[in-house]
PDB file of C-alpha atoms in Angstrom:
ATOM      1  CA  UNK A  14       0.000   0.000   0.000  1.00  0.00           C
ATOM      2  CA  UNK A  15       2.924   1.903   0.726  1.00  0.00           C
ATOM      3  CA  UNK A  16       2.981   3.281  -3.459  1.00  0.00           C
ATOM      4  CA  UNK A  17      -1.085   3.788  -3.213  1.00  0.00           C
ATOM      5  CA  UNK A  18      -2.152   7.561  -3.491  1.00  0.00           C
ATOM      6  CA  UNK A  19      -5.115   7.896  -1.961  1.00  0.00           C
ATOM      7  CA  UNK A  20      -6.590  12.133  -1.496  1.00  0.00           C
ATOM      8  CA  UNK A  21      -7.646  12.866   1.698  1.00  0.00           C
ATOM      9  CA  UNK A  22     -11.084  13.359   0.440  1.00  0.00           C
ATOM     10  CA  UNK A  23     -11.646   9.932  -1.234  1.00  0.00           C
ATOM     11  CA  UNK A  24     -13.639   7.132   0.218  1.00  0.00           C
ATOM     12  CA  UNK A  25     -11.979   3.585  -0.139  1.00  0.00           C
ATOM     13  CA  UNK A  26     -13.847   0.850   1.488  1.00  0.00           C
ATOM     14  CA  UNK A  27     -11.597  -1.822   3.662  1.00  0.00           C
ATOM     15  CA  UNK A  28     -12.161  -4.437   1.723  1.00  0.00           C
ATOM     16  CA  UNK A  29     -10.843  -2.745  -2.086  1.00  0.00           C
ATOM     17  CA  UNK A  30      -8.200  -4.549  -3.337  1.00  0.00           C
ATOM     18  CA  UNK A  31      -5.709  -1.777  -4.683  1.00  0.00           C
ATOM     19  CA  UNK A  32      -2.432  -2.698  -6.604  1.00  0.00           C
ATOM     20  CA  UNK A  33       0.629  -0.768  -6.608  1.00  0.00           C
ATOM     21  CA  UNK A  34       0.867   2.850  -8.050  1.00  0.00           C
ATOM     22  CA  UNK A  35      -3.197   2.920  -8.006  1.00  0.00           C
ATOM     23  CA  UNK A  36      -3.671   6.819  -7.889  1.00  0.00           C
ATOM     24  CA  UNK A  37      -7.346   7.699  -6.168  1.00  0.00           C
ATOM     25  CA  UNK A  38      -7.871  11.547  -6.747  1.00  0.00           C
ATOM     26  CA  UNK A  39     -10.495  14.117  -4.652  1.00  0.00           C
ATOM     27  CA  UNK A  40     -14.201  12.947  -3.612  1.00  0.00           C
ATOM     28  CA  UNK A  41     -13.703   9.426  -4.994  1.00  0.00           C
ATOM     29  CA  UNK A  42     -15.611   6.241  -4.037  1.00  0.00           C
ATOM     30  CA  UNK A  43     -14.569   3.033  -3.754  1.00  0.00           C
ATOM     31  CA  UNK A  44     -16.610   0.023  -2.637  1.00  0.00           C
ATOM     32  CA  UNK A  45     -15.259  -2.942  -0.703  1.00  0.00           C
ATOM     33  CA  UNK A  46     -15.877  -5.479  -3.992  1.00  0.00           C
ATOM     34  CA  UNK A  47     -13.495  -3.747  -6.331  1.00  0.00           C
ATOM     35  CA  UNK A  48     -10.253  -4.309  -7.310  1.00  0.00           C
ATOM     36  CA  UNK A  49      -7.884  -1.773  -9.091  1.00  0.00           C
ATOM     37  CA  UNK A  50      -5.400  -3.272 -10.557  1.00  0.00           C
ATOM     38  CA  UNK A  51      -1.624  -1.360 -10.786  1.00  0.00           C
ATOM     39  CA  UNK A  52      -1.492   1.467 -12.032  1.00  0.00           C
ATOM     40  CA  UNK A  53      -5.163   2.915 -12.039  1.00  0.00           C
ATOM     41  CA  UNK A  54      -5.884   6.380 -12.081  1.00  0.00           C
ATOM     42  CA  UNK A  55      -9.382   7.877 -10.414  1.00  0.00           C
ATOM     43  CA  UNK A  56      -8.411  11.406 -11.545  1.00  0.00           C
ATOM     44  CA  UNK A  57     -11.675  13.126  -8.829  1.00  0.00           C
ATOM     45  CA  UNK A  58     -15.559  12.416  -8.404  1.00  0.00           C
ATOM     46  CA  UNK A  59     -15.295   8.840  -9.315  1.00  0.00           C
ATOM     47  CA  UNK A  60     -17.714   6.373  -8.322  1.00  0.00           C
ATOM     48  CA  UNK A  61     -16.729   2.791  -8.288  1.00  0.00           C
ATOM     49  CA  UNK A  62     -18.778   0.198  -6.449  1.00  0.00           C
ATOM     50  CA  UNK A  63     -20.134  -3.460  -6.807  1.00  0.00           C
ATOM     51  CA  UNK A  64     -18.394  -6.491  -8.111  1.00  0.00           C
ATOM     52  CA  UNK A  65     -15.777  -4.561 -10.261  1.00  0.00           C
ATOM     53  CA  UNK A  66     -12.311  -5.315 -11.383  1.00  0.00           C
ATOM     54  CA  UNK A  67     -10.248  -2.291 -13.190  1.00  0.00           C
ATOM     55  CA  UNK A  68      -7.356  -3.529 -14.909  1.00  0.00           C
ATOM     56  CA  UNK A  69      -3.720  -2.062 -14.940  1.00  0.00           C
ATOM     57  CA  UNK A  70      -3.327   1.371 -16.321  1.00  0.00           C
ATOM     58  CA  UNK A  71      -7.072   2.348 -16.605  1.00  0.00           C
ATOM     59  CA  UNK A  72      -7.573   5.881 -16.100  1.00  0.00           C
ATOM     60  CA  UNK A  73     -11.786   6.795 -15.134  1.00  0.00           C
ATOM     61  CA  UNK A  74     -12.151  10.414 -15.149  1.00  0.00           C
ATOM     62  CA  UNK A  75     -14.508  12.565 -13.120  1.00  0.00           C
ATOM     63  CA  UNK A  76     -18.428  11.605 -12.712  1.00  0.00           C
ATOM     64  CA  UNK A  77     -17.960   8.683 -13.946  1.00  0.00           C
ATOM     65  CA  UNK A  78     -20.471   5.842 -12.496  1.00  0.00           C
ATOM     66  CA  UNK A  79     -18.743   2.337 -12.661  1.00  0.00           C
ATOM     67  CA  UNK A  80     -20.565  -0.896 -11.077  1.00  0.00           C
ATOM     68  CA  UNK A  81     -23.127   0.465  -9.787  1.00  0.00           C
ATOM     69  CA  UNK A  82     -26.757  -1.417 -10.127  1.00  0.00           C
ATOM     70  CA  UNK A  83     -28.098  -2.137 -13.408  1.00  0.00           C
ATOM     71  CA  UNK A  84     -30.963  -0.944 -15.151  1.00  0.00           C
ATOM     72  CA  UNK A  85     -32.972  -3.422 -15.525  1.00  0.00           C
ATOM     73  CA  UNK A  86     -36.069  -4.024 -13.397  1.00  0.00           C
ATOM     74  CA  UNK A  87     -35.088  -7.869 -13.270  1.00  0.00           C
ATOM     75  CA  UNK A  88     -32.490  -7.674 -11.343  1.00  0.00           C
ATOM     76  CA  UNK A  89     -32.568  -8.610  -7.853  1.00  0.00           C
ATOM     77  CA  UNK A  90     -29.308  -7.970  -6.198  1.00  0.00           C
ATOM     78  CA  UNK A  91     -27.323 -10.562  -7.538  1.00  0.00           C
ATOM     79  CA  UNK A  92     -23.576 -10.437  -7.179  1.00  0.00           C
ATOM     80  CA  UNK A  93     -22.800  -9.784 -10.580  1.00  0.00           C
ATOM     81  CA  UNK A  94     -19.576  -8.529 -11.829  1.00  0.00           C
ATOM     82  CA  UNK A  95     -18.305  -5.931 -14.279  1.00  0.00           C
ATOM     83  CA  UNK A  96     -15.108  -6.174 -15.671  1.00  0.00           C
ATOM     84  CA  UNK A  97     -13.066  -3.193 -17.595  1.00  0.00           C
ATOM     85  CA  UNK A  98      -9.475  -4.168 -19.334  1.00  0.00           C
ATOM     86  CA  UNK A  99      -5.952  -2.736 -19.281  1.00  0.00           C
ATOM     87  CA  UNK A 100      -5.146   0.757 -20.379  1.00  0.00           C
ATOM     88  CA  UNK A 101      -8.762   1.953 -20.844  1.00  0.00           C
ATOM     89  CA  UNK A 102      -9.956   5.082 -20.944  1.00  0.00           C
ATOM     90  CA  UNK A 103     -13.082   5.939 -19.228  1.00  0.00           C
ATOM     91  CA  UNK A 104     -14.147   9.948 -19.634  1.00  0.00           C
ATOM     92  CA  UNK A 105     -16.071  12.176 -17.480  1.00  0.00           C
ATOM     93  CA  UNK A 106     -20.098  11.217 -16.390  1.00  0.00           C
ATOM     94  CA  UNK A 107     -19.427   7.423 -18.797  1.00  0.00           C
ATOM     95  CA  UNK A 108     -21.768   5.073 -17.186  1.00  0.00           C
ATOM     96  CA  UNK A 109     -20.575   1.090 -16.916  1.00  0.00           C
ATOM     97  CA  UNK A 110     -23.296  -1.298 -15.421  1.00  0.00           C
ATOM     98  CA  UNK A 111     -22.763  -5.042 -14.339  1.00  0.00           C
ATOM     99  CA  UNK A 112     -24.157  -7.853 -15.402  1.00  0.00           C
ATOM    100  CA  UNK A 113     -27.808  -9.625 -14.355  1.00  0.00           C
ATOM    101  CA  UNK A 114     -28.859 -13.460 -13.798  1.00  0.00           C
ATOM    102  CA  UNK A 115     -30.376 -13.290 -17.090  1.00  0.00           C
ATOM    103  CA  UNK A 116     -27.293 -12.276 -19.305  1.00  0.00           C
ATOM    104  CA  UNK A 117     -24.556 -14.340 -18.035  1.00  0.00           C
ATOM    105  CA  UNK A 118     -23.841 -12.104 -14.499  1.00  0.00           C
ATOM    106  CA  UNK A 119     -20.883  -9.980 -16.319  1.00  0.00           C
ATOM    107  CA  UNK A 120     -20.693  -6.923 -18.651  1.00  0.00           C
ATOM    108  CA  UNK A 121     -17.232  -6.992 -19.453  1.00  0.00           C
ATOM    109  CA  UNK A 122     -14.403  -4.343 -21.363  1.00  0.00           C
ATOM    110  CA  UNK A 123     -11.754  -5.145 -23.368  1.00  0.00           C
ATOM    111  CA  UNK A 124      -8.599  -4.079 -23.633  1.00  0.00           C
ATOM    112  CA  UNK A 125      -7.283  -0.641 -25.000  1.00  0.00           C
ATOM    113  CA  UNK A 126     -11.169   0.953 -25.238  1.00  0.00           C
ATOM    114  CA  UNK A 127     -11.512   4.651 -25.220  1.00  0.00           C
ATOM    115  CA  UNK A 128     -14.921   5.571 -23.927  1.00  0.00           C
ATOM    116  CA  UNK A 129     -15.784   9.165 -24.153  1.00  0.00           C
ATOM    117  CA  UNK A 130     -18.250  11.252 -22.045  1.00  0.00           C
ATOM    118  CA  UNK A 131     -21.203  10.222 -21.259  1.00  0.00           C
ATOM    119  CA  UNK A 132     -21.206   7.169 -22.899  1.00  0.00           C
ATOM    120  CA  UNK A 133     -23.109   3.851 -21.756  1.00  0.00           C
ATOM    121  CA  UNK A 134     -22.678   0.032 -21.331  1.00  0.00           C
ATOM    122  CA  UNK A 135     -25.369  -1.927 -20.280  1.00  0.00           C
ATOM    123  CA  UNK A 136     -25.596  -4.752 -18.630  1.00  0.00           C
ATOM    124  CA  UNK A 137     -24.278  -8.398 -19.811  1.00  0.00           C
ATOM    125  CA  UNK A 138     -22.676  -6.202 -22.886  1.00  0.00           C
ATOM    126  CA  UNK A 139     -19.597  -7.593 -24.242  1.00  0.00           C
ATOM    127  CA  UNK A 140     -16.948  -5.121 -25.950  1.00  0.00           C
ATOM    128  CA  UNK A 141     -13.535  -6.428 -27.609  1.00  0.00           C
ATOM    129  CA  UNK A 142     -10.113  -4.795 -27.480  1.00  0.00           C
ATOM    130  CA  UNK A 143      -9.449  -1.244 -28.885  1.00  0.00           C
ATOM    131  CA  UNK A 144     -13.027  -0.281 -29.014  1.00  0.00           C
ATOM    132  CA  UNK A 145     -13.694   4.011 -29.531  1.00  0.00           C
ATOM    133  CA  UNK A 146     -16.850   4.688 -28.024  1.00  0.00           C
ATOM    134  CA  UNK A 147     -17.690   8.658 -29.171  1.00  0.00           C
ATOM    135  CA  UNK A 148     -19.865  10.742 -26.736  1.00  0.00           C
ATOM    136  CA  UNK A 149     -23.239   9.990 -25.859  1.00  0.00           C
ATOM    137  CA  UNK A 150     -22.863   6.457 -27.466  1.00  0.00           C
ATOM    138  CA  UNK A 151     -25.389   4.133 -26.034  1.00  0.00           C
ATOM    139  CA  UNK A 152     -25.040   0.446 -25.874  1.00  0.00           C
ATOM    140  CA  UNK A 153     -28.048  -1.509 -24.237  1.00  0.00           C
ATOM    141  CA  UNK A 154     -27.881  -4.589 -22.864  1.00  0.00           C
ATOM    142  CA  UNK A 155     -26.339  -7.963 -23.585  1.00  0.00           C
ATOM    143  CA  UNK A 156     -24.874  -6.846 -26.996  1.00  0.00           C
ATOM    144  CA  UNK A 157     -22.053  -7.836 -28.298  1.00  0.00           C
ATOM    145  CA  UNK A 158     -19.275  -5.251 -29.729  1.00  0.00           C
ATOM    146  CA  UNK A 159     -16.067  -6.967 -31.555  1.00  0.00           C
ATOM    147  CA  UNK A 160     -12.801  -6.075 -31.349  1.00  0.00           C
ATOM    148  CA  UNK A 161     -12.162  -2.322 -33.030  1.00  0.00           C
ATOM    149  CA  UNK A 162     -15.413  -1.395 -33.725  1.00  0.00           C
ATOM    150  CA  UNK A 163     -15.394   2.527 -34.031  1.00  0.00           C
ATOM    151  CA  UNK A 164     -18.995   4.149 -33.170  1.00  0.00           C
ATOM    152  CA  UNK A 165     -19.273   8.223 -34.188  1.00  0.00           C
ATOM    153  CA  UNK A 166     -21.224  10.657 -31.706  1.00  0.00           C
ATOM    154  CA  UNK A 167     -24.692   9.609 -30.386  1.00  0.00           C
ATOM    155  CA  UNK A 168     -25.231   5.963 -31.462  1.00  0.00           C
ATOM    156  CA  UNK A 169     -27.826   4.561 -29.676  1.00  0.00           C
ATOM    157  CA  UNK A 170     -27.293   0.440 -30.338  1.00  0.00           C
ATOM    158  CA  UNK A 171     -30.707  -1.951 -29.692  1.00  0.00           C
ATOM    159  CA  UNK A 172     -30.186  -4.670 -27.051  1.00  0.00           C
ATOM    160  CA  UNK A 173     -28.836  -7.634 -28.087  1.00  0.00           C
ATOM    161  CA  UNK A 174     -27.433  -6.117 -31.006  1.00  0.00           C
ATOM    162  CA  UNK A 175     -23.963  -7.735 -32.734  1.00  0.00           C
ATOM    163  CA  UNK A 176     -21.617  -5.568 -34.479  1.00  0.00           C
ATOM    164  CA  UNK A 177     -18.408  -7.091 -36.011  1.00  0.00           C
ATOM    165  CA  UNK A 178     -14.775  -6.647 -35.752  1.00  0.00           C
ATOM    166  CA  UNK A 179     -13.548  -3.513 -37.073  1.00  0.00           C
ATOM    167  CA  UNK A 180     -17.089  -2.143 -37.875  1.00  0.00           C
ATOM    168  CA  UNK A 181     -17.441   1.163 -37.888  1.00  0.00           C
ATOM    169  CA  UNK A 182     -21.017   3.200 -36.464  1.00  0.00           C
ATOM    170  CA  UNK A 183     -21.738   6.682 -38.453  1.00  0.00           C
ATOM    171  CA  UNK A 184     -22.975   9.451 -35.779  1.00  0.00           C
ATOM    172  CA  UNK A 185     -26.393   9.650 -34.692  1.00  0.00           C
ATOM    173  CA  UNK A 186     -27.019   5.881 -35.666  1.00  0.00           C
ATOM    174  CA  UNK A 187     -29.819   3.766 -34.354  1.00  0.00           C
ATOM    175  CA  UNK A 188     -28.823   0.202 -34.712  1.00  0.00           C
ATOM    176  CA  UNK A 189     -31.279  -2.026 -34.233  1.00  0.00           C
ATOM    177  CA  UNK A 190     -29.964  -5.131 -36.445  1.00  0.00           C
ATOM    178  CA  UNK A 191     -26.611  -6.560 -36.811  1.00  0.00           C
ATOM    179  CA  UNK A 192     -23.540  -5.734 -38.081  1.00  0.00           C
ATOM    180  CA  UNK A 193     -21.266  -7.547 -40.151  1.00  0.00           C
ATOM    181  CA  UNK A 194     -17.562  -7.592 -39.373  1.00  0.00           C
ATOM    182  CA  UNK A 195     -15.633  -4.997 -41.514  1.00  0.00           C
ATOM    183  CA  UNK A 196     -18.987  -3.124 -42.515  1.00  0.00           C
ATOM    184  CA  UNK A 197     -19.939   0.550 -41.994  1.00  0.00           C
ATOM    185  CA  UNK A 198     -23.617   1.146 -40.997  1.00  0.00           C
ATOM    186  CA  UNK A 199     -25.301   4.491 -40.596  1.00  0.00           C
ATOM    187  CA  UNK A 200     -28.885   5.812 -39.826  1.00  0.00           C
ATOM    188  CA  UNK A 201     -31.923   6.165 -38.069  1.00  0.00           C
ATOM    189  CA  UNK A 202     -32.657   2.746 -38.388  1.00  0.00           C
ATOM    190  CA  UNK A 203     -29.217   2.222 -39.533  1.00  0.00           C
ATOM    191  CA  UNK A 204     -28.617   0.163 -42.918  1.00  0.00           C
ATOM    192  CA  UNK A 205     -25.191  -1.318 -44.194  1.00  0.00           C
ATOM    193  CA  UNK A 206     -23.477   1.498 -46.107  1.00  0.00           C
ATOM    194  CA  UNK A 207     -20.864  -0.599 -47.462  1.00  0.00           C
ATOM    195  CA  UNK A 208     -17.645  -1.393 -45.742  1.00  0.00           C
ATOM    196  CA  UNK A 209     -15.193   0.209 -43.281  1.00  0.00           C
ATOM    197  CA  UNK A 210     -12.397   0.718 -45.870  1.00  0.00           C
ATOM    198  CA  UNK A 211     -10.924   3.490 -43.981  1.00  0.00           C
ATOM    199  CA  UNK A 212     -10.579   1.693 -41.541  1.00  0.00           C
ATOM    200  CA  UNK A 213      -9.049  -1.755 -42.707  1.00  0.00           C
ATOM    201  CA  UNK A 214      -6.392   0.613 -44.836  1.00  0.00           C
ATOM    202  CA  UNK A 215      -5.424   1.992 -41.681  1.00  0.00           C
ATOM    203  CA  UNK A 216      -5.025  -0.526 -40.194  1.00  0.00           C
ATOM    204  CA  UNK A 217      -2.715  -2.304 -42.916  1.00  0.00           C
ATOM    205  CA  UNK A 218      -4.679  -4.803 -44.476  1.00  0.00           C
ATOM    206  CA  UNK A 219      -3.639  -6.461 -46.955  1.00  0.00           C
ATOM    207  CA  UNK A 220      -4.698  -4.670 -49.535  1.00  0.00           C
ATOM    208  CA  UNK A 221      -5.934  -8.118 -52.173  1.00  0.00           C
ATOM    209  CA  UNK A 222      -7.640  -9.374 -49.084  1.00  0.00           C
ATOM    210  CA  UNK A 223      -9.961  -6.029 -49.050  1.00  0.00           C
ATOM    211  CA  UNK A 224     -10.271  -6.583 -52.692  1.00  0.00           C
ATOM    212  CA  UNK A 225     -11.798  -9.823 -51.613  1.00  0.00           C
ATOM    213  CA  UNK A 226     -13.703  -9.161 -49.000  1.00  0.00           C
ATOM    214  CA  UNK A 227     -15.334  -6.610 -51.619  1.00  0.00           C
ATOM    215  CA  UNK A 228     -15.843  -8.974 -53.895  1.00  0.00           C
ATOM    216  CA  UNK A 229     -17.572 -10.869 -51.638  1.00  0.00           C
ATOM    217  CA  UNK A 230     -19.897  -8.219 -49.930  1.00  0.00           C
ATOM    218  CA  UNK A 231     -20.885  -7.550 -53.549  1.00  0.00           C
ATOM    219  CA  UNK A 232     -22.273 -11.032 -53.616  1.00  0.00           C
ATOM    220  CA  UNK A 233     -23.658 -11.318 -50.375  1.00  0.00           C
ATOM    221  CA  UNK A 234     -25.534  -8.462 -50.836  1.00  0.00           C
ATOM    222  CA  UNK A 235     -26.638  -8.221 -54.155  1.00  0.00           C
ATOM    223  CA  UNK A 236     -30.277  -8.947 -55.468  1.00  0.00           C
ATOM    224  CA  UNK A 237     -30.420 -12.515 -56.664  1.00  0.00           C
ATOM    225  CA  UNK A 238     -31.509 -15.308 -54.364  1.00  0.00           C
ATOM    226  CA  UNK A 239     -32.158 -15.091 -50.902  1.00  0.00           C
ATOM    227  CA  UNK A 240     -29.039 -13.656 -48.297  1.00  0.00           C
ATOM    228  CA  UNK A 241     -28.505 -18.015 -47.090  1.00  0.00           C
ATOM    229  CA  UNK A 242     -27.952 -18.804 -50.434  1.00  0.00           C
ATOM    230  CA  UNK A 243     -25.476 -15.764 -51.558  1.00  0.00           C
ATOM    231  CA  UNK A 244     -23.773 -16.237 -48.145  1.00  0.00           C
ATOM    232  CA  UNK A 245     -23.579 -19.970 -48.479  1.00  0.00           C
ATOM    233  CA  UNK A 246     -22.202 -19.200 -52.381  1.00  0.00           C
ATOM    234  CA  UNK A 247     -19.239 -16.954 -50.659  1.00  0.00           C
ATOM    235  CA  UNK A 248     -18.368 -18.877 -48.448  1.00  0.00           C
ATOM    236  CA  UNK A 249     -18.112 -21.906 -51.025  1.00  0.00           C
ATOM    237  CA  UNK A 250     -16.088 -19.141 -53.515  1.00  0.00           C
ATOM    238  CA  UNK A 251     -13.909 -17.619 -51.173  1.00  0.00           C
ATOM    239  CA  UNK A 252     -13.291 -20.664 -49.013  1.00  0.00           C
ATOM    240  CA  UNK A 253      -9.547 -19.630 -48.268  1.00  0.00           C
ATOM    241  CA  UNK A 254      -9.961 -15.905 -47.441  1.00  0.00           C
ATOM    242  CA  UNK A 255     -10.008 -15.644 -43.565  1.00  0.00           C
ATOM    243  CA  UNK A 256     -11.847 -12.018 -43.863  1.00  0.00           C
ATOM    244  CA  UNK A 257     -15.099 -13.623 -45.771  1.00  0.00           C
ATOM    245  CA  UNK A 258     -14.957 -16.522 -43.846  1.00  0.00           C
ATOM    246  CA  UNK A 259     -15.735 -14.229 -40.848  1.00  0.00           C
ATOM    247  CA  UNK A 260     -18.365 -12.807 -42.431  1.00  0.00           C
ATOM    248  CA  UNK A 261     -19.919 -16.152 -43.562  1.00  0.00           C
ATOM    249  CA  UNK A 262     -19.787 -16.973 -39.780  1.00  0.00           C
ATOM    250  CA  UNK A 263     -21.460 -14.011 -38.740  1.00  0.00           C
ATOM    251  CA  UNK A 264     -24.515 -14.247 -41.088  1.00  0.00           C
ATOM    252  CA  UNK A 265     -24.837 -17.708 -40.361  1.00  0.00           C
ATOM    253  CA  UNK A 266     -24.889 -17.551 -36.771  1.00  0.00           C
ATOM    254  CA  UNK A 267     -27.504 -17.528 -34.720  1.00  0.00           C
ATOM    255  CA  UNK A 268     -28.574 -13.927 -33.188  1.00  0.00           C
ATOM    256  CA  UNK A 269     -31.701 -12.342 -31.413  1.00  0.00           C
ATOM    257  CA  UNK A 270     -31.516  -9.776 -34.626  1.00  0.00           C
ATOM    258  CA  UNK A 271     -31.652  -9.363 -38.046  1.00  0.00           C
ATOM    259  CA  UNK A 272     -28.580  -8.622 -39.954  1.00  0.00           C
ATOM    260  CA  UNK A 273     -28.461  -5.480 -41.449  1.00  0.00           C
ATOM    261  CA  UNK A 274     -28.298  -5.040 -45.811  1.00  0.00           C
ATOM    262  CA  UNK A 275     -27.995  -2.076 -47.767  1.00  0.00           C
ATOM    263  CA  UNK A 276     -31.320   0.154 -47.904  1.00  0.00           C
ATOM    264  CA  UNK A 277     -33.714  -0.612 -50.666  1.00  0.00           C
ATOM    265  CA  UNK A 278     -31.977  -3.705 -51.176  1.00  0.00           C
ATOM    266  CA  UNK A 279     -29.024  -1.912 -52.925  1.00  0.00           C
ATOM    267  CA  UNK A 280     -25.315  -2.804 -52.492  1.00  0.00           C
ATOM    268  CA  UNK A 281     -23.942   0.722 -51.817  1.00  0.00           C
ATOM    269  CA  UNK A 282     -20.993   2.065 -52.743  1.00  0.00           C
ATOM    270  CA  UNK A 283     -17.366   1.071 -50.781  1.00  0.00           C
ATOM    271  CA  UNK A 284     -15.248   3.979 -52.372  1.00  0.00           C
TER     272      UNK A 284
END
């Protein structure tokens, strides 16, 4: 404890579980159930309570409320948990529920996540590594967000929603279906707009597999047949390429919600 910083003002219940260099700032909270992991920064005003584990090198910024009760009118108390990764970081008046009997008992946080203020995760949510939550983003409960998924400003995503690795959410979205890995979806509802190219080029890849995986969207999405039968042709064409194959798995899995296709049945434009 002796490389703990804990403000004079700060609450920190006996039973926390603080790792070395943990840095607890002004008017802080911190209930007996949580552990912060080394290196943790509460810069002031933070609330963490419940079953919650902050991993190494999180920073939570002020007003943030992490752990408390979730909102759902099912739950009864249960000692679910909530678990947020290494190196995340959590701005000011973000909102991080736990999970509920019904969903598992855990909302859990990748690594590497930046979520901004006044953002929301639900409870029995799942969100991947290197996830950028924009302000206001909304995520209701027991979704499931993959790893680098980018939402803009004021997405509000439907409850049990999927969205893929490396997605990426156009501001002032309402997503209320799935979407596939590598896609971009925007509007109120949101449709598939084609896919994150921006994104995967950033990101260095390979730049015949994106030639591939548009290739294959084409197909998937186009007007002939029904979606099984253009996903099952894709995944029969493109049997080798790891980035279809992930959307073939996707599609064909099962999912509380329908996955989301170009508006008007139209493959949109990727340039």
């Amino acid at each position: 404890m002796s490389s703990v910083s804990i403000h004079p003002t700060a609450i920190v219940a006996s039973g926390a579980r603080l790792g070395a260099n943990v840095r607890i700032g002004p008017y802080c909270i911190v209930g007996e159930n949580v552990v912060l992991d080394a290196d943790v920064e509460l810069i002031s005003h933070v609330v963490v309570e419940g079953h919650t584990h902050v991993g190494a090198g999180t920073r939570i910024y002020p007003f943030a409320s992490v752990g408390h009760q979730p909102q759902d009118l099912k739950y009864k108390g249960e000692a679910s948990r909530l678990e947020i990764g290494e190196r995340c970081v959590i701005r000011e008046a973000a909102t991080l529920n736990p999970g509920t009997a019904a969903g598992g008992m855990l909302t859990k946080v990748g690594n590497e996540c930046l979520i901004m203020a006044s953002a929301h995760v639900a409870h029995d949510t799942i969100i991947g590594n290197n996830v950028i939550m924009a302000n206001y983003v909304g995520i209701a409960g027991h979704c499931r967000i993959g790893d680098n998924v980018t939402f803009g400003g004021t997405v509000v995503v439907h409850q049990r929603t999927r969205i893929g690795a490396h997605a990426f959410i156009g501001a002032q979205s309402m997503v209320d279906g799935d979407v596939i890995p590598y896609g971009m979806a925007v509007g109120n509802r949101a449709s598939l707009a084609g896919l994150n190219l921006v994104g995967l080029k950033r990101r260095q890849f390979d730049r015949e597999a994106i030639h591939r995986l548009r290739a294959a969207y084409r197909m998937i999405f186009s007007n002939e047949g029904t979606l099984r039968e253009r996903t099952e042709d894709a995944a029969e064409l493109f049997k080798d390429d790891d980035l279809v194959q992930d959307v073939v798995a996707f599609i064909t899995s099962a999912s509380d919600r329908p996955i989301l296709v170009p508006r008007n049945g139209q493959v949109a434009s990727e340039d």
